[in-house]
Amino acid sequence: ALGGKALGAAAHGTVSGAATGSHPAAFAAVFVPMAVVAVVGAWVATRVVVREK
């Protein structure tokens, strides 16, 4: 059901035009910030210190 093109334009009766294909800028716009969040999270994880009670 999440196959994208498997249930794409033909199944929904819409016209497929410029909306199909890859969009490298859109990929970068999502991937780069998430990669930064992952790197910052990994760095923060190294800084966490468990305090002795």
PDB file of N, CA and C in Angstrom:
ATOM      1  N   ALA A   1       0.818  -1.198   0.000  1.00  0.00           N
ATOM      2  CA  ALA A   1       0.000   0.000   0.000  1.00  0.00           C
ATOM      3  C   ALA A   1       0.852   1.248   0.000  1.00  0.00           C
ATOM      4  N   LEU A   2       2.085   1.149   0.504  1.00  0.00           N
ATOM      5  CA  LEU A   2       2.958   2.316   0.551  1.00  0.00           C
ATOM      6  C   LEU A   2       3.951   2.318  -0.604  1.00  0.00           C
ATOM      7  N   GLY A   3       3.627   1.634  -1.677  1.00  0.00           N
ATOM      8  CA  GLY A   3       4.550   1.501  -2.788  1.00  0.00           C
ATOM      9  C   GLY A   3       4.681   2.719  -3.663  1.00  0.00           C
ATOM     10  N   GLY A   4       3.973   3.777  -3.399  1.00  0.00           N
ATOM     11  CA  GLY A   4       4.114   4.998  -4.171  1.00  0.00           C
ATOM     12  C   GLY A   4       3.516   4.880  -5.547  1.00  0.00           C
ATOM     13  N   LYS A   5       4.318   4.487  -6.512  1.00  0.00           N
ATOM     14  CA  LYS A   5       3.857   4.419  -7.898  1.00  0.00           C
ATOM     15  C   LYS A   5       2.868   3.280  -8.122  1.00  0.00           C
ATOM     16  N   ALA A   6       2.849   2.294  -7.255  1.00  0.00           N
ATOM     17  CA  ALA A   6       1.926   1.178  -7.416  1.00  0.00           C
ATOM     18  C   ALA A   6       0.478   1.648  -7.323  1.00  0.00           C
ATOM     19  N   LEU A   7       0.220   2.622  -6.490  1.00  0.00           N
ATOM     20  CA  LEU A   7      -1.123   3.168  -6.340  1.00  0.00           C
ATOM     21  C   LEU A   7      -1.153   4.624  -6.786  1.00  0.00           C
ATOM     22  N   GLY A   8      -0.300   4.967  -7.709  1.00  0.00           N
ATOM     23  CA  GLY A   8      -0.145   6.353  -8.129  1.00  0.00           C
ATOM     24  C   GLY A   8      -1.285   6.906  -8.937  1.00  0.00           C
ATOM     25  N   ALA A   9      -0.969   7.559 -10.011  1.00  0.00           N
ATOM     26  CA  ALA A   9      -1.932   8.325 -10.796  1.00  0.00           C
ATOM     27  C   ALA A   9      -3.037   7.460 -11.391  1.00  0.00           C
ATOM     28  N   ALA A  10      -2.709   6.277 -11.870  1.00  0.00           N
ATOM     29  CA  ALA A  10      -3.717   5.450 -12.534  1.00  0.00           C
ATOM     30  C   ALA A  10      -4.807   4.996 -11.566  1.00  0.00           C
ATOM     31  N   ALA A  11      -4.436   4.665 -10.354  1.00  0.00           N
ATOM     32  CA  ALA A  11      -5.415   4.177  -9.385  1.00  0.00           C
ATOM     33  C   ALA A  11      -6.339   5.281  -8.892  1.00  0.00           C
ATOM     34  N   HIS A  12      -5.849   6.497  -8.865  1.00  0.00           N
ATOM     35  CA  HIS A  12      -6.639   7.604  -8.330  1.00  0.00           C
ATOM     36  C   HIS A  12      -7.249   8.476  -9.416  1.00  0.00           C
ATOM     37  N   GLY A  13      -6.991   8.156 -10.661  1.00  0.00           N
ATOM     38  CA  GLY A  13      -7.593   8.899 -11.758  1.00  0.00           C
ATOM     39  C   GLY A  13      -7.028  10.292 -11.960  1.00  0.00           C
ATOM     40  N   THR A  14      -5.829  10.540 -11.477  1.00  0.00           N
ATOM     41  CA  THR A  14      -5.218  11.857 -11.656  1.00  0.00           C
ATOM     42  C   THR A  14      -4.228  11.812 -12.802  1.00  0.00           C
ATOM     43  N   VAL A  15      -3.921  12.957 -13.327  1.00  0.00           N
ATOM     44  CA  VAL A  15      -2.970  13.053 -14.430  1.00  0.00           C
ATOM     45  C   VAL A  15      -1.574  13.168 -13.851  1.00  0.00           C
ATOM     46  N   SER A  16      -0.685  12.297 -14.311  1.00  0.00           N
ATOM     47  CA  SER A  16       0.691  12.387 -13.832  1.00  0.00           C
ATOM     48  C   SER A  16       1.492  13.238 -14.802  1.00  0.00           C
ATOM     49  N   GLY A  17       2.078  14.272 -14.265  1.00  0.00           N
ATOM     50  CA  GLY A  17       2.863  15.174 -15.102  1.00  0.00           C
ATOM     51  C   GLY A  17       4.190  15.461 -14.443  1.00  0.00           C
ATOM     52  N   ALA A  18       4.383  16.694 -14.064  1.00  0.00           N
ATOM     53  CA  ALA A  18       5.642  17.103 -13.457  1.00  0.00           C
ATOM     54  C   ALA A  18       5.809  16.561 -12.042  1.00  0.00           C
ATOM     55  N   ALA A  19       4.773  15.993 -11.478  1.00  0.00           N
ATOM     56  CA  ALA A  19       4.854  15.507 -10.102  1.00  0.00           C
ATOM     57  C   ALA A  19       5.616  14.194  -9.995  1.00  0.00           C
ATOM     58  N   THR A  20       5.871  13.521 -11.100  1.00  0.00           N
ATOM     59  CA  THR A  20       6.583  12.252 -11.038  1.00  0.00           C
ATOM     60  C   THR A  20       8.071  12.487 -11.201  1.00  0.00           C
ATOM     61  N   GLY A  21       8.852  11.518 -10.782  1.00  0.00           N
ATOM     62  CA  GLY A  21      10.295  11.613 -10.908  1.00  0.00           C
ATOM     63  C   GLY A  21      10.931  12.016  -9.594  1.00  0.00           C
ATOM     64  N   SER A  22      12.264  12.073  -9.610  1.00  0.00           N
ATOM     65  CA  SER A  22      12.982  12.416  -8.389  1.00  0.00           C
ATOM     66  C   SER A  22      13.226  13.914  -8.316  1.00  0.00           C
ATOM     67  N   HIS A  23      13.329  14.378  -7.108  1.00  0.00           N
ATOM     68  CA  HIS A  23      13.590  15.793  -6.860  1.00  0.00           C
ATOM     69  C   HIS A  23      14.790  15.891  -5.921  1.00  0.00           C
ATOM     70  N   PRO A  24      16.007  15.999  -6.475  1.00  0.00           N
ATOM     71  CA  PRO A  24      17.209  16.020  -5.636  1.00  0.00           C
ATOM     72  C   PRO A  24      17.209  17.143  -4.608  1.00  0.00           C
ATOM     73  N   ALA A  25      16.683  18.306  -4.961  1.00  0.00           N
ATOM     74  CA  ALA A  25      16.667  19.417  -4.013  1.00  0.00           C
ATOM     75  C   ALA A  25      15.741  19.116  -2.844  1.00  0.00           C
ATOM     76  N   ALA A  26      14.611  18.471  -3.113  1.00  0.00           N
ATOM     77  CA  ALA A  26      13.693  18.111  -2.036  1.00  0.00           C
ATOM     78  C   ALA A  26      14.321  17.054  -1.137  1.00  0.00           C
ATOM     79  N   PHE A  27      15.018  16.105  -1.744  1.00  0.00           N
ATOM     80  CA  PHE A  27      15.713  15.088  -0.954  1.00  0.00           C
ATOM     81  C   PHE A  27      16.745  15.739  -0.049  1.00  0.00           C
ATOM     82  N   ALA A  28      17.536  16.654  -0.592  1.00  0.00           N
ATOM     83  CA  ALA A  28      18.563  17.335   0.199  1.00  0.00           C
ATOM     84  C   ALA A  28      17.939  18.188   1.293  1.00  0.00           C
ATOM     85  N   ALA A  29      16.812  18.815   0.987  1.00  0.00           N
ATOM     86  CA  ALA A  29      16.152  19.678   1.971  1.00  0.00           C
ATOM     87  C   ALA A  29      15.662  18.884   3.174  1.00  0.00           C
ATOM     88  N   VAL A  30      15.381  17.612   2.991  1.00  0.00           N
ATOM     89  CA  VAL A  30      14.947  16.769   4.105  1.00  0.00           C
ATOM     90  C   VAL A  30      16.136  16.042   4.722  1.00  0.00           C
ATOM     91  N   PHE A  31      17.025  15.519   3.890  1.00  0.00           N
ATOM     92  CA  PHE A  31      18.117  14.681   4.377  1.00  0.00           C
ATOM     93  C   PHE A  31      19.146  15.462   5.178  1.00  0.00           C
ATOM     94  N   VAL A  32      19.549  16.627   4.688  1.00  0.00           N
ATOM     95  CA  VAL A  32      20.619  17.390   5.343  1.00  0.00           C
ATOM     96  C   VAL A  32      20.230  17.800   6.770  1.00  0.00           C
ATOM     97  N   PRO A  33      19.063  18.409   6.990  1.00  0.00           N
ATOM     98  CA  PRO A  33      18.727  18.750   8.388  1.00  0.00           C
ATOM     99  C   PRO A  33      18.619  17.527   9.299  1.00  0.00           C
ATOM    100  N   MET A  34      18.093  16.429   8.773  1.00  0.00           N
ATOM    101  CA  MET A  34      17.977  15.236   9.605  1.00  0.00           C
ATOM    102  C   MET A  34      19.350  14.638   9.905  1.00  0.00           C
ATOM    103  N   ALA A  35      20.278  14.729   8.966  1.00  0.00           N
ATOM    104  CA  ALA A  35      21.640  14.265   9.215  1.00  0.00           C
ATOM    105  C   ALA A  35      22.304  15.126  10.286  1.00  0.00           C
ATOM    106  N   VAL A  36      22.059  16.429  10.236  1.00  0.00           N
ATOM    107  CA  VAL A  36      22.606  17.334  11.253  1.00  0.00           C
ATOM    108  C   VAL A  36      22.027  16.988  12.621  1.00  0.00           C
ATOM    109  N   VAL A  37      20.732  16.741  12.687  1.00  0.00           N
ATOM    110  CA  VAL A  37      20.094  16.363  13.954  1.00  0.00           C
ATOM    111  C   VAL A  37      20.703  15.067  14.481  1.00  0.00           C
ATOM    112  N   ALA A  38      20.957  14.114  13.606  1.00  0.00           N
ATOM    113  CA  ALA A  38      21.542  12.842  14.030  1.00  0.00           C
ATOM    114  C   ALA A  38      22.953  13.031  14.574  1.00  0.00           C
ATOM    115  N   VAL A  39      23.751  13.852  13.907  1.00  0.00           N
ATOM    116  CA  VAL A  39      25.124  14.099  14.359  1.00  0.00           C
ATOM    117  C   VAL A  39      25.120  14.834  15.699  1.00  0.00           C
ATOM    118  N   VAL A  40      24.263  15.836  15.828  1.00  0.00           N
ATOM    119  CA  VAL A  40      24.168  16.567  17.098  1.00  0.00           C
ATOM    120  C   VAL A  40      23.695  15.632  18.209  1.00  0.00           C
ATOM    121  N   GLY A  41      22.735  14.775  17.907  1.00  0.00           N
ATOM    122  CA  GLY A  41      22.264  13.816  18.899  1.00  0.00           C
ATOM    123  C   GLY A  41      23.355  12.853  19.335  1.00  0.00           C
ATOM    124  N   ALA A  42      24.164  12.400  18.401  1.00  0.00           N
ATOM    125  CA  ALA A  42      25.275  11.509  18.742  1.00  0.00           C
ATOM    126  C   ALA A  42      26.302  12.236  19.603  1.00  0.00           C
ATOM    127  N   TRP A  43      26.557  13.499  19.295  1.00  0.00           N
ATOM    128  CA  TRP A  43      27.498  14.285  20.090  1.00  0.00           C
ATOM    129  C   TRP A  43      26.963  14.496  21.504  1.00  0.00           C
ATOM    130  N   VAL A  44      25.686  14.846  21.622  1.00  0.00           N
ATOM    131  CA  VAL A  44      25.081  15.054  22.939  1.00  0.00           C
ATOM    132  C   VAL A  44      25.129  13.760  23.749  1.00  0.00           C
ATOM    133  N   ALA A  45      24.918  12.635  23.103  1.00  0.00           N
ATOM    134  CA  ALA A  45      24.953  11.351  23.803  1.00  0.00           C
ATOM    135  C   ALA A  45      26.326  11.078  24.400  1.00  0.00           C
ATOM    136  N   THR A  46      27.386  11.570  23.770  1.00  0.00           N
ATOM    137  CA  THR A  46      28.727  11.376  24.327  1.00  0.00           C
ATOM    138  C   THR A  46      28.976  12.310  25.499  1.00  0.00           C
ATOM    139  N   ARG A  47      28.217  13.387  25.611  1.00  0.00           N
ATOM    140  CA  ARG A  47      28.410  14.383  26.669  1.00  0.00           C
ATOM    141  C   ARG A  47      27.595  14.092  27.922  1.00  0.00           C
ATOM    142  N   VAL A  48      26.648  13.172  27.827  1.00  0.00           N
ATOM    143  CA  VAL A  48      25.792  12.866  28.971  1.00  0.00           C
ATOM    144  C   VAL A  48      26.605  12.086  29.997  1.00  0.00           C
ATOM    145  N   VAL A  49      26.574  12.572  31.229  1.00  0.00           N
ATOM    146  CA  VAL A  49      27.320  11.927  32.305  1.00  0.00           C
ATOM    147  C   VAL A  49      26.329  11.492  33.373  1.00  0.00           C
ATOM    148  N   VAL A  50      26.428  10.232  33.780  1.00  0.00           N
ATOM    149  CA  VAL A  50      25.570   9.719  34.845  1.00  0.00           C
ATOM    150  C   VAL A  50      26.202  10.104  36.171  1.00  0.00           C
ATOM    151  N   ARG A  51      25.438  10.800  37.009  1.00  0.00           N
ATOM    152  CA  ARG A  51      25.968  11.242  38.303  1.00  0.00           C
ATOM    153  C   ARG A  51      25.797  10.146  39.351  1.00  0.00           C
ATOM    154  N   GLU A  52      26.816   9.990  40.164  1.00  0.00           N
ATOM    155  CA  GLU A  52      26.764   9.020  41.262  1.00  0.00           C
ATOM    156  C   GLU A  52      25.868   9.571  42.358  1.00  0.00           C
ATOM    157  N   LYS A  53      25.086   8.687  42.989  1.00  0.00           N
ATOM    158  CA  LYS A  53      24.208   9.132  44.084  1.00  0.00           C
ATOM    159  C   LYS A  53      24.884   8.976  45.413  1.00  0.00           C
TER     160      LYS A  53
END
